[in-house]
PDB file of C-alpha atoms in Angstrom:
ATOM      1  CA  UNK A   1    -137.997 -78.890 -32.325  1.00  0.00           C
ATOM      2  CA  UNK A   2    -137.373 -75.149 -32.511  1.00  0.00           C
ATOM      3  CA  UNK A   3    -138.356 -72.745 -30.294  1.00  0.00           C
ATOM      4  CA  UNK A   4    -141.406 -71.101 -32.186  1.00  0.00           C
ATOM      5  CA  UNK A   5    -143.034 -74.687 -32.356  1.00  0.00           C
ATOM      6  CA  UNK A   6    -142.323 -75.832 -28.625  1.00  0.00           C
ATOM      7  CA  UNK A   7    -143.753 -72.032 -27.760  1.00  0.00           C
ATOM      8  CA  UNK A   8    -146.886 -73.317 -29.726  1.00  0.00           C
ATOM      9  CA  UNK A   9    -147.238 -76.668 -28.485  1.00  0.00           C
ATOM     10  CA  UNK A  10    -146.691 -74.883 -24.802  1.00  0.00           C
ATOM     11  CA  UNK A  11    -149.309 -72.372 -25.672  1.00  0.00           C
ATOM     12  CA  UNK A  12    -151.664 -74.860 -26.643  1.00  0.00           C
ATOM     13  CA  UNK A  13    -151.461 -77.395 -23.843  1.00  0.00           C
ATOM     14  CA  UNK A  14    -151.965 -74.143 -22.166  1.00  0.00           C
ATOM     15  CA  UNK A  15    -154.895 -72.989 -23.313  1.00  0.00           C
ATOM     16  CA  UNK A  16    -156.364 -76.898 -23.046  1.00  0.00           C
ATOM     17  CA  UNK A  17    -155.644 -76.849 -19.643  1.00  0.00           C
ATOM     18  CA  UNK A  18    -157.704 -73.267 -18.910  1.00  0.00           C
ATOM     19  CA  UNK A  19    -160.973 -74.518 -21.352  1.00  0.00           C
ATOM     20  CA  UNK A  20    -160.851 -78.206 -19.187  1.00  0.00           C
ATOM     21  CA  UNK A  21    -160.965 -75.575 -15.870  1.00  0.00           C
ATOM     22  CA  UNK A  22    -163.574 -73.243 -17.715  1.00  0.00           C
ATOM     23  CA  UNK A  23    -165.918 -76.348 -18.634  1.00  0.00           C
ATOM     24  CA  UNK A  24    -165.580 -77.593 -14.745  1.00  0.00           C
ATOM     25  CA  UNK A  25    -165.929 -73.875 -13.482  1.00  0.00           C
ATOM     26  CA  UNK A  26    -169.085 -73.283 -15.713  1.00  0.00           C
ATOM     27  CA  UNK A  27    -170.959 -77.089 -15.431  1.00  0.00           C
ATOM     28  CA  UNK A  28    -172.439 -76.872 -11.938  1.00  0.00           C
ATOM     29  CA  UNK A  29    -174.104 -73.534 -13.456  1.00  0.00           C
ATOM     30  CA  UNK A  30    -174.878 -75.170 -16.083  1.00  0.00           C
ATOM     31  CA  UNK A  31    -176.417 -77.902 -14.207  1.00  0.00           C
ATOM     32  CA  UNK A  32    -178.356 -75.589 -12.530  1.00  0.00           C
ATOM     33  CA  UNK A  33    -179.782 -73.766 -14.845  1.00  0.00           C
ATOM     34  CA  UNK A  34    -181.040 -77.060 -16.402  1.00  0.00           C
ATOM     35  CA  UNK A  35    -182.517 -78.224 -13.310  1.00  0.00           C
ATOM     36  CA  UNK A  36    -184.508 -75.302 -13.047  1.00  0.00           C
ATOM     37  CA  UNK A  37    -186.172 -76.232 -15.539  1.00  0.00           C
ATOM     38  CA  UNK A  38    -187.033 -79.874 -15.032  1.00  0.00           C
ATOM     39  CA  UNK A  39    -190.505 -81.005 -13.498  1.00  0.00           C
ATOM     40  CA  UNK A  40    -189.793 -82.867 -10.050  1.00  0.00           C
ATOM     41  CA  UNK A  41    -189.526 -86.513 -11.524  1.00  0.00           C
ATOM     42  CA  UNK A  42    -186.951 -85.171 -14.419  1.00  0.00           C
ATOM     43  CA  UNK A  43    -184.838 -83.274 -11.365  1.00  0.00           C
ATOM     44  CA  UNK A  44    -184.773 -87.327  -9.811  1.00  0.00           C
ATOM     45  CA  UNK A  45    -184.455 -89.197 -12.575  1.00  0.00           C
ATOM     46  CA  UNK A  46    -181.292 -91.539 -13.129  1.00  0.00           C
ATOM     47  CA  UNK A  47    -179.726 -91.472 -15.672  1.00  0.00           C
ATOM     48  CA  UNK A  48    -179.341 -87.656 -15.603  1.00  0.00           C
ATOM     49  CA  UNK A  49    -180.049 -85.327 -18.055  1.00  0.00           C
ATOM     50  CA  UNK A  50    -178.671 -82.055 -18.195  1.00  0.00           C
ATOM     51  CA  UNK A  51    -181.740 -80.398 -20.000  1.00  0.00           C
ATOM     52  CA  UNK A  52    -185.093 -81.727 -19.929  1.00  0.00           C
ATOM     53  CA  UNK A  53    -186.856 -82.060 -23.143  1.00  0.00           C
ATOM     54  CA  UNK A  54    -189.786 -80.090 -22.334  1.00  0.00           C
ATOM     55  CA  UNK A  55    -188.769 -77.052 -20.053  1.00  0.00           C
ATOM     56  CA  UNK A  56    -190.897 -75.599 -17.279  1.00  0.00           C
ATOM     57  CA  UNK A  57    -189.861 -71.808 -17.716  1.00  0.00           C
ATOM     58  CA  UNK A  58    -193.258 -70.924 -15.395  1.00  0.00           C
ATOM     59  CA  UNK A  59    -190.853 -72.377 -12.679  1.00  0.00           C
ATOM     60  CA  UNK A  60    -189.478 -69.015 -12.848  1.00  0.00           C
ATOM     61  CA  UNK A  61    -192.770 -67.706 -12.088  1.00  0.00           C
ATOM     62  CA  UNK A  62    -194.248 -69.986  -9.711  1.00  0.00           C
ATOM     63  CA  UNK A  63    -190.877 -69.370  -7.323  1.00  0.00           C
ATOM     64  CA  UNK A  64    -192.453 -65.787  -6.446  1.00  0.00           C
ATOM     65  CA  UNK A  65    -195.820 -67.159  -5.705  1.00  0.00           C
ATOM     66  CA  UNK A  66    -196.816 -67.422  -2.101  1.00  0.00           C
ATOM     67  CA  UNK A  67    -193.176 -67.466  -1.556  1.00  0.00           C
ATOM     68  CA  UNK A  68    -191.018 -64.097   0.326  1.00  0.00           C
ATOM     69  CA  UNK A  69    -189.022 -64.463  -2.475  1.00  0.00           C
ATOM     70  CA  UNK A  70    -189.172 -61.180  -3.605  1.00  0.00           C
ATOM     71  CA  UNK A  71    -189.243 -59.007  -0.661  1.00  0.00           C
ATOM     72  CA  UNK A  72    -186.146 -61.090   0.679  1.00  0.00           C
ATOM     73  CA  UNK A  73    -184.322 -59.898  -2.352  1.00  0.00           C
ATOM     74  CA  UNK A  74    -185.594 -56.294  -1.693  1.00  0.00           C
ATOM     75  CA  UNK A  75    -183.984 -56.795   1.685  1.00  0.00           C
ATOM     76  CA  UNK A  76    -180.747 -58.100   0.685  1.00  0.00           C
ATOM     77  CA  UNK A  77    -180.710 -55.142  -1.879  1.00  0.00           C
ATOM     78  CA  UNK A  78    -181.072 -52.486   1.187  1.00  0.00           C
ATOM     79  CA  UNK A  79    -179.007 -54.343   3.197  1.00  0.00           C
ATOM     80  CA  UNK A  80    -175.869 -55.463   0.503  1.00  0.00           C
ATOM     81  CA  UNK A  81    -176.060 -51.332  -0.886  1.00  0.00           C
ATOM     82  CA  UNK A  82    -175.918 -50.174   2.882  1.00  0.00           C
ATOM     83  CA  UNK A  83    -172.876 -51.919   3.483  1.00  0.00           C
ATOM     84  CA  UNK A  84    -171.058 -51.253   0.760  1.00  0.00           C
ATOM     85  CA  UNK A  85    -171.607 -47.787   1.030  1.00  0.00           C
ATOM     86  CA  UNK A  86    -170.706 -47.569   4.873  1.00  0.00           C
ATOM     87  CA  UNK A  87    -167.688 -50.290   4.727  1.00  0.00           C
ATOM     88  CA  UNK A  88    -166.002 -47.926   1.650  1.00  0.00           C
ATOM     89  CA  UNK A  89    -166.419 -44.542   3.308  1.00  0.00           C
ATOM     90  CA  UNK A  90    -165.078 -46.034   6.718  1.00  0.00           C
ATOM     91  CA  UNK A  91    -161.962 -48.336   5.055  1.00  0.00           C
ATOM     92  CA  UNK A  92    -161.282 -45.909   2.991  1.00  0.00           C
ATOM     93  CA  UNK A  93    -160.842 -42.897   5.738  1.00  0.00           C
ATOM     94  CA  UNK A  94    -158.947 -45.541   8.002  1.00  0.00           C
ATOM     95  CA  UNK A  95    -156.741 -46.522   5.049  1.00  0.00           C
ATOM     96  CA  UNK A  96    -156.011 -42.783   4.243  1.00  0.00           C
ATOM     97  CA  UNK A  97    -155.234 -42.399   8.283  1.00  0.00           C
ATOM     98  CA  UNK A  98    -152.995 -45.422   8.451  1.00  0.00           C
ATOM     99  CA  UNK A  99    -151.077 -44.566   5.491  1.00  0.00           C
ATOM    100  CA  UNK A 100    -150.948 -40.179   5.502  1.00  0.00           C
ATOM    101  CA  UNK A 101    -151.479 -39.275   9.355  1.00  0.00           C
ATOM    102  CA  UNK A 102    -148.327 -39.891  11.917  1.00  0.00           C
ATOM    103  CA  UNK A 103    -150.007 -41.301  15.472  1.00  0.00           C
ATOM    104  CA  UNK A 104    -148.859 -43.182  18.464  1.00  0.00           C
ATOM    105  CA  UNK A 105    -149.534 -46.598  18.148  1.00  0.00           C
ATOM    106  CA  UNK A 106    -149.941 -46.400  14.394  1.00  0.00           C
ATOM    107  CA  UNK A 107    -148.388 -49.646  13.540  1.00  0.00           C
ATOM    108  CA  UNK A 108    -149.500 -51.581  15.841  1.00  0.00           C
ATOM    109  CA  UNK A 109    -153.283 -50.695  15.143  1.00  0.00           C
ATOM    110  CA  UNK A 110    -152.866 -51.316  11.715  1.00  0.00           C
ATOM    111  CA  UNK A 111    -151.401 -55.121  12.421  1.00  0.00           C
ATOM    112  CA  UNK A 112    -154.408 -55.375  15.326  1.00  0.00           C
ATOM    113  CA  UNK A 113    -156.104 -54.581  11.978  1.00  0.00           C
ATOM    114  CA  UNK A 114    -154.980 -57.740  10.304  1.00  0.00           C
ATOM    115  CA  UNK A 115    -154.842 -59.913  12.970  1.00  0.00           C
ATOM    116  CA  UNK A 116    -159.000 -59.214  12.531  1.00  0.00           C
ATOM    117  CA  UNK A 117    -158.333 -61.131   8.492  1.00  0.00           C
ATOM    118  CA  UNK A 118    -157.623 -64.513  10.718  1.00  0.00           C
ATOM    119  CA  UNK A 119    -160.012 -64.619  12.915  1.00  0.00           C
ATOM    120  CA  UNK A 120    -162.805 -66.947  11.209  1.00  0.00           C
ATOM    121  CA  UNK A 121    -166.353 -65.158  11.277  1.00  0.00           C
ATOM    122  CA  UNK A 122    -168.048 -68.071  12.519  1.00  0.00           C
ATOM    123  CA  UNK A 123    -166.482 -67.204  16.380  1.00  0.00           C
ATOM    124  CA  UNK A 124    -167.546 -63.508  16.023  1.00  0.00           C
ATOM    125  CA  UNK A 125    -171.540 -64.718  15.325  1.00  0.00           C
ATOM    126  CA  UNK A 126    -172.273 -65.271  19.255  1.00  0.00           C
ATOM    127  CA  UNK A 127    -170.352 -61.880  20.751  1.00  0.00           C
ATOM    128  CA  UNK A 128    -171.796 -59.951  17.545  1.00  0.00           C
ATOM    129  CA  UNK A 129    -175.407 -61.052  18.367  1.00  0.00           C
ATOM    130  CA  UNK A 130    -174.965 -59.694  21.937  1.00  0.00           C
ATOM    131  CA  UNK A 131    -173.530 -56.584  20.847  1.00  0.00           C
ATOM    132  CA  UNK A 132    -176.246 -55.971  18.685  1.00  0.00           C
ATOM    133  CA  UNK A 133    -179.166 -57.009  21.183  1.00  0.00           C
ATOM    134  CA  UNK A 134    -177.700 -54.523  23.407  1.00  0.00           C
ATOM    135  CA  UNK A 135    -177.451 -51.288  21.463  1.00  0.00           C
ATOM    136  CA  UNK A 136    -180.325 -48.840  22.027  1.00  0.00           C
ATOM    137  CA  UNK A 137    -183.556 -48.920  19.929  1.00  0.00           C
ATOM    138  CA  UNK A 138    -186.220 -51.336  21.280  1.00  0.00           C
ATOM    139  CA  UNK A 139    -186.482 -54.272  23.583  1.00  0.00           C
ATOM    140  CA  UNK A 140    -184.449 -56.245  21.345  1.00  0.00           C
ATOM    141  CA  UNK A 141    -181.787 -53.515  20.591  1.00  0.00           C
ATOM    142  CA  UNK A 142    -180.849 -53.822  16.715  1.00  0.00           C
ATOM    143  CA  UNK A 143    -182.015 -57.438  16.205  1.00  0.00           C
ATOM    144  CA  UNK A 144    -184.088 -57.587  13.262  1.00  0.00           C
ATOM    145  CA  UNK A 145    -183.331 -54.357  11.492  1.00  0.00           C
ATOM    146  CA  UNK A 146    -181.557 -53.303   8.549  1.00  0.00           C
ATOM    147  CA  UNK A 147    -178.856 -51.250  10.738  1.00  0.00           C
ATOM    148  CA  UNK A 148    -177.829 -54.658  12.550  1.00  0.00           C
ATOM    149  CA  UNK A 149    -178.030 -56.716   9.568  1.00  0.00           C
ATOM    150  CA  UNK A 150    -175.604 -54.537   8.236  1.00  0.00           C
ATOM    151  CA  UNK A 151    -173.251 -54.081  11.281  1.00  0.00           C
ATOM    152  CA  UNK A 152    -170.858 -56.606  10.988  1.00  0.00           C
ATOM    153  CA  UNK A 153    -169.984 -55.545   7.487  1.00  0.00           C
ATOM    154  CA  UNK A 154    -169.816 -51.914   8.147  1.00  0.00           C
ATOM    155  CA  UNK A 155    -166.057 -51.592   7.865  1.00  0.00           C
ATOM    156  CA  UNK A 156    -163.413 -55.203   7.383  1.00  0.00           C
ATOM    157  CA  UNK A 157    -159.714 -55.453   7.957  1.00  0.00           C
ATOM    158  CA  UNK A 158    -159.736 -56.326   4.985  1.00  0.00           C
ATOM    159  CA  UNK A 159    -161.527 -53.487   2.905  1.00  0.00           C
ATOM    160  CA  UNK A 160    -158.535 -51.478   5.039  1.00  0.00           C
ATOM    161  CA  UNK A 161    -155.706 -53.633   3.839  1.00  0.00           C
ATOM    162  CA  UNK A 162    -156.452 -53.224   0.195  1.00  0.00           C
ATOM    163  CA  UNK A 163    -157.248 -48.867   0.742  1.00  0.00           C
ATOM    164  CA  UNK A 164    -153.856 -48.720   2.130  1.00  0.00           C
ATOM    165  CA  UNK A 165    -152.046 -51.007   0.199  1.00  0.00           C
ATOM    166  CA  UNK A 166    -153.291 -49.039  -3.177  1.00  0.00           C
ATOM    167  CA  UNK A 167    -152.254 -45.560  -1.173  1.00  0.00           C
ATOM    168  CA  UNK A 168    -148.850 -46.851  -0.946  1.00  0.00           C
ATOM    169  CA  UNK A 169    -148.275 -46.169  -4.530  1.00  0.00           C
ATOM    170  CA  UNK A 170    -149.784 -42.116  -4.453  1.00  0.00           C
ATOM    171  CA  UNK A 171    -147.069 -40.127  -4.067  1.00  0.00           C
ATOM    172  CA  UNK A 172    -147.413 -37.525  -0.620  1.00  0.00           C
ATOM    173  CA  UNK A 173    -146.820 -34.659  -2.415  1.00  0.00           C
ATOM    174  CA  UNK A 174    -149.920 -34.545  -3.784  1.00  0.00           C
ATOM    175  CA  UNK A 175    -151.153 -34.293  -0.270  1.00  0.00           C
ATOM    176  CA  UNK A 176    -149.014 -31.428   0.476  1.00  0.00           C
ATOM    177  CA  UNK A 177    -150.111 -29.539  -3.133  1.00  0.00           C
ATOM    178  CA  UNK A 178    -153.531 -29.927  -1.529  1.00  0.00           C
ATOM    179  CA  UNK A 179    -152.260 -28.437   1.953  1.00  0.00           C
ATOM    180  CA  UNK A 180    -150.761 -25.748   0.146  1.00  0.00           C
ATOM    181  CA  UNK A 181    -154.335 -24.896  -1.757  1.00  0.00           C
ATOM    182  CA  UNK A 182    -155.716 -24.594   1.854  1.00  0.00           C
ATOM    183  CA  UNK A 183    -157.395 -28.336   1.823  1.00  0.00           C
ATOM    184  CA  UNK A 184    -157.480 -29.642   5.428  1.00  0.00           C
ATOM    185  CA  UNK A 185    -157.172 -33.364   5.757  1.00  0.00           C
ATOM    186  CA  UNK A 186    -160.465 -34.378   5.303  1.00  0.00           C
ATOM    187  CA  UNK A 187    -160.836 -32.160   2.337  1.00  0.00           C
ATOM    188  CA  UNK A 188    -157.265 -33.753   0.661  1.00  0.00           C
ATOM    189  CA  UNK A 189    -159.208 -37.040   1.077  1.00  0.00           C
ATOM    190  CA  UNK A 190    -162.370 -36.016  -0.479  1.00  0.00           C
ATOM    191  CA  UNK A 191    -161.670 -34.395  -3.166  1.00  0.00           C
ATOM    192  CA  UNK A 192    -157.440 -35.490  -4.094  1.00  0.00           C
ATOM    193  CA  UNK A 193    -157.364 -39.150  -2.911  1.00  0.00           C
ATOM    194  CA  UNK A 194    -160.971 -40.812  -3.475  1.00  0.00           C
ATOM    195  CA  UNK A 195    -160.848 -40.161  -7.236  1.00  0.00           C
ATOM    196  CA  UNK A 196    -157.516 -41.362  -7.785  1.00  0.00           C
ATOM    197  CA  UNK A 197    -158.479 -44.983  -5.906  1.00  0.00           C
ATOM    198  CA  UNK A 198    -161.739 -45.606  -7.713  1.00  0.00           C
ATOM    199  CA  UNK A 199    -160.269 -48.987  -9.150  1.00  0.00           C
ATOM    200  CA  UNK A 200    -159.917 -49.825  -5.106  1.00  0.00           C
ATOM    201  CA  UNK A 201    -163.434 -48.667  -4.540  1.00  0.00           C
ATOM    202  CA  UNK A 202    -164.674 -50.737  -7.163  1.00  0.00           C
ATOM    203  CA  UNK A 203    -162.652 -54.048  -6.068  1.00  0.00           C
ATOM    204  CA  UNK A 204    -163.616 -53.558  -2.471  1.00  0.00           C
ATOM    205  CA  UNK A 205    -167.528 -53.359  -3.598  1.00  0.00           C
ATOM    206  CA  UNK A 206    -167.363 -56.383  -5.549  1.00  0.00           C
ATOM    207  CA  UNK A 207    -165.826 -58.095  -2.595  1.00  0.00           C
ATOM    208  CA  UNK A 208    -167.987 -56.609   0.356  1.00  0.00           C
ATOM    209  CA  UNK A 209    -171.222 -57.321  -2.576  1.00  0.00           C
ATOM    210  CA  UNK A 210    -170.361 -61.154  -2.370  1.00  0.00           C
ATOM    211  CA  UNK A 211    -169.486 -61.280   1.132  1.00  0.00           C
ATOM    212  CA  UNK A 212    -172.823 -59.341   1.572  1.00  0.00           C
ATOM    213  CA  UNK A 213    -175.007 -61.029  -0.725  1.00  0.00           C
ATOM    214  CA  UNK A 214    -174.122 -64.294  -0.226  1.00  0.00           C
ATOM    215  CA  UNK A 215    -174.211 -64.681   3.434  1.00  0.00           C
ATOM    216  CA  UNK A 216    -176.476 -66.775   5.398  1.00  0.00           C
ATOM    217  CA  UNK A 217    -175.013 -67.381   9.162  1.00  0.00           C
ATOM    218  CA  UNK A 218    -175.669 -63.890  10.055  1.00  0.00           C
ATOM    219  CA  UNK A 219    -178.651 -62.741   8.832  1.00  0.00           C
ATOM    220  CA  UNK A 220    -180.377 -66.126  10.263  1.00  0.00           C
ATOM    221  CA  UNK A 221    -178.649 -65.469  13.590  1.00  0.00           C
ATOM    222  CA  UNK A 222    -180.689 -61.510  13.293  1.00  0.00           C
ATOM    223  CA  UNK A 223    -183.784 -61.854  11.314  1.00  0.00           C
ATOM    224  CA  UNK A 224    -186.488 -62.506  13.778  1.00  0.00           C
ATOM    225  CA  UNK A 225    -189.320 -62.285  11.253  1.00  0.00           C
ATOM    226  CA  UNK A 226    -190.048 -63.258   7.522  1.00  0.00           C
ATOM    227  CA  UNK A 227    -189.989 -59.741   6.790  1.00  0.00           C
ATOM    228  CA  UNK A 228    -186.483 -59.254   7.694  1.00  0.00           C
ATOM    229  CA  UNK A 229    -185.186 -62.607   5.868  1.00  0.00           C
ATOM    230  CA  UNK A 230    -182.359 -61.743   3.121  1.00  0.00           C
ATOM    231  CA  UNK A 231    -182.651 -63.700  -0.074  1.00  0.00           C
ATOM    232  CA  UNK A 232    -179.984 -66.662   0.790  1.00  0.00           C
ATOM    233  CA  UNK A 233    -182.110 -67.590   4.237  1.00  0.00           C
ATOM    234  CA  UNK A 234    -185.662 -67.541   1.771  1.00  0.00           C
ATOM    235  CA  UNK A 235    -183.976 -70.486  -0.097  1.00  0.00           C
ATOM    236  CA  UNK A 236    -184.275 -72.850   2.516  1.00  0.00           C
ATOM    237  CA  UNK A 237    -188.268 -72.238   1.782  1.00  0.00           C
ATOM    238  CA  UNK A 238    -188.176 -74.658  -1.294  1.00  0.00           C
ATOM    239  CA  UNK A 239    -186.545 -77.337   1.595  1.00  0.00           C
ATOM    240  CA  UNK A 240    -189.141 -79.433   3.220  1.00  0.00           C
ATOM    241  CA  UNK A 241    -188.475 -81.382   5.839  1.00  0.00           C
ATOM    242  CA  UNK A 242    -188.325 -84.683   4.328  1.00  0.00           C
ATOM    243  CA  UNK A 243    -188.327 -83.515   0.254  1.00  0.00           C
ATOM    244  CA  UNK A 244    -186.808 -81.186  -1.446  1.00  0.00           C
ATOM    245  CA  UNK A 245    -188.191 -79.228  -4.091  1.00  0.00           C
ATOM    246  CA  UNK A 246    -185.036 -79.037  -6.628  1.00  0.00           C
ATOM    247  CA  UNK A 247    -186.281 -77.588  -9.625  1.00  0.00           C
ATOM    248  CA  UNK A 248    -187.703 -74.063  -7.858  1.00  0.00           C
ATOM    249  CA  UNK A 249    -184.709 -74.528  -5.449  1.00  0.00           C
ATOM    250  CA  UNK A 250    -182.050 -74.192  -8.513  1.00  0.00           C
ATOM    251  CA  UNK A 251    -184.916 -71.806 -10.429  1.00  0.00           C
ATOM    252  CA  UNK A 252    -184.545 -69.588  -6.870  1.00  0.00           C
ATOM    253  CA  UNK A 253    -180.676 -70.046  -6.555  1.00  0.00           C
ATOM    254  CA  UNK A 254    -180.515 -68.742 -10.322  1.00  0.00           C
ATOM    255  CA  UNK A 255    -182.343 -65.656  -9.725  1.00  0.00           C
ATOM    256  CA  UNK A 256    -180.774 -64.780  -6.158  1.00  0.00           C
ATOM    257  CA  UNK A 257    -177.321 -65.492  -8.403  1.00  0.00           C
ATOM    258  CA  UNK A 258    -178.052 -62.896 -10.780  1.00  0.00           C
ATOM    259  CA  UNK A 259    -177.408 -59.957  -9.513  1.00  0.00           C
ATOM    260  CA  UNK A 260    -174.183 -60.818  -8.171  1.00  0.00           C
ATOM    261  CA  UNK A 261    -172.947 -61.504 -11.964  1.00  0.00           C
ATOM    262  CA  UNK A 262    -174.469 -58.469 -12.912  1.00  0.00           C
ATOM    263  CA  UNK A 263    -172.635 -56.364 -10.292  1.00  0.00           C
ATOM    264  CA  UNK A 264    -169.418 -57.686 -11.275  1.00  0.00           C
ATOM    265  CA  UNK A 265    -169.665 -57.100 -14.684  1.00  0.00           C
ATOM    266  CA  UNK A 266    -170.574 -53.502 -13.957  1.00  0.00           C
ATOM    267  CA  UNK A 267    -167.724 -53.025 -12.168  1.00  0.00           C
ATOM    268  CA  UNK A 268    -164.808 -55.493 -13.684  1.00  0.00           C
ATOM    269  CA  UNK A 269    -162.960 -52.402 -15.334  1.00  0.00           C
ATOM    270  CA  UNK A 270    -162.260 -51.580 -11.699  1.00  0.00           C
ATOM    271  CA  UNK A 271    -161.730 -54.478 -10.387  1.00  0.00           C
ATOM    272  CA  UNK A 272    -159.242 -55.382 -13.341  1.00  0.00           C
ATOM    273  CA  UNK A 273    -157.587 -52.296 -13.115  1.00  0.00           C
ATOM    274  CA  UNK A 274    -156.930 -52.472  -9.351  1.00  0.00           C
ATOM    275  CA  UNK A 275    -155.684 -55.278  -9.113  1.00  0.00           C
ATOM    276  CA  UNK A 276    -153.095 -54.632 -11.434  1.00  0.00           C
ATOM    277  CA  UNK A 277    -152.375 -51.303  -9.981  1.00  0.00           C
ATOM    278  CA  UNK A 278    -152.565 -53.093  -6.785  1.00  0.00           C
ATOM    279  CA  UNK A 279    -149.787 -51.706  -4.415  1.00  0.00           C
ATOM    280  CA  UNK A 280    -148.067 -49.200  -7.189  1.00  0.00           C
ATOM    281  CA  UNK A 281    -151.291 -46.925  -7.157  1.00  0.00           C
ATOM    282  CA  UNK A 282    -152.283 -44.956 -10.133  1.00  0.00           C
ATOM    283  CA  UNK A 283    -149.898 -44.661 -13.046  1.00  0.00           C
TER     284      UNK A 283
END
């Protein structure tokens, strides 16, 4: 066999391979989007079917009916857009600090900086709670607000790691050509360094988004009221006690999913482009 045919039989057990992962990536979405459809009976009915033959599109619309649906989402919006915004301004100036500025202790903070990666978020629920019952505001401190909902995302370790790690690869002296313009520091990061990491920006939004968007531990542990429940926690809505609902529960899941596919799609130039460039900077 010569080389040109083994590099085509390699290539196309290869690309088998990725269509058989692509297939088991995409069915449970799939699956999903079929059960959303389905009246009750079809969503329990054995065998399975993966589309009904009738489908119930006023699912879709009878999710937002008597339901805080919709004003969950709203608050997942204001609280997933605060966050990002807050957690790349802060990583981003700690990044440029670790990685430009000479301080005492500067190594050691950044690895106390990592060390924060392994520590699950689970343990951090109970001292976060106090924390955030305890800062000034009302009776209840921060608990069921948009600030504390957003706390514990303001700025990661690892939104840090990732700013510094694509510094590494901008050379200093375009620091000092700034210096040398009269730019103080915070100026030299404004206006010289945050354009030239915009891939990092955009990988560390996707990743704070999903973190964001998708969680459910804290914002139960916060939200005191319906009013202040994020979009994962209104979910558990279509949950009875002893039934479950699964055709507005998957019609609910679909919608809340959205916008987390839309967001990356906005932004997968950057996040393609920084990942490559991850650690060499901007070429």
């Amino acid at each position: 066999m010569d080389m040109k045919k083994a590099k085509r039989w390699a290539d196309g057990i290869t690309y088998g391979l990725l269509a058989l992962a692509l297939i088991g990536f995409m069915f449970p979405f799939v699956w999903m989007l079929g059960t959303a459809v389905k009246t009750p009976a079809e969503a329990m009915a054995w065998p399975p079917k993966l589309f009904p033959a009738k489908p119930q599109f006023q699912n879709y619309a009878e999710i937002f009916n008597g339901s805080i649906l919709l004003r969950s989402m709203l608050n997942s919006v204001i609280v997933t857009a605060g966050a990002i915004l807050v957690n790349l301004f802060l990583a981003s100036l700690a990044a440029y600090g670790f990685e430009r500025m000479q301080f005492p202790g500067r190594k050691f903070w950044f690895n106390v900086v990592l060390a924060t990666m392994m520590i699950p978020s689970a343990l951090l629920i109970i001292p976060l709670f106090f924390i955030v019952k305890s800062l000034p505001g009302s009776a209840f401190g921060w608990l069921n607000t948009y600030q504390g909902l957003m706390l514990p995302y303001g700025v990661t370790g690892f939104s840090i790691f990732l700013f510094r790690q694509f510094l590494l690869g901008i050379p200093k002296e375009m620091d000092e050509a700034a210096e040398m313009d009269g730019c103080g520091k915070f100026q030299t990061y404004l206006w010289i360094i945050v354009p030239m990491i915009r891939p990092a920006i955009g990988l560390v939004a996707v990743f704070t988004f999903l973190l964001v968007w998708n969680d459910y531990l804290w914002p139960l542990a916060v939200s005191r009221t319906e009013d202040m429940y994020t979009a994962q926690i209104a979910l558990k809505f279509f949950q009875g006690q002893y039934s479950t609902n699964w055709p507005l529960l998957m019609a609910g899941a679909s919608v809340v999913a959205l916008p987390s596919l839309v967001f990356y799609f906005a932004l997968q130039r950057f996040f393609q482009q920084s990942l490559s460039n991850l650690g060499t900077g901007v070429k």
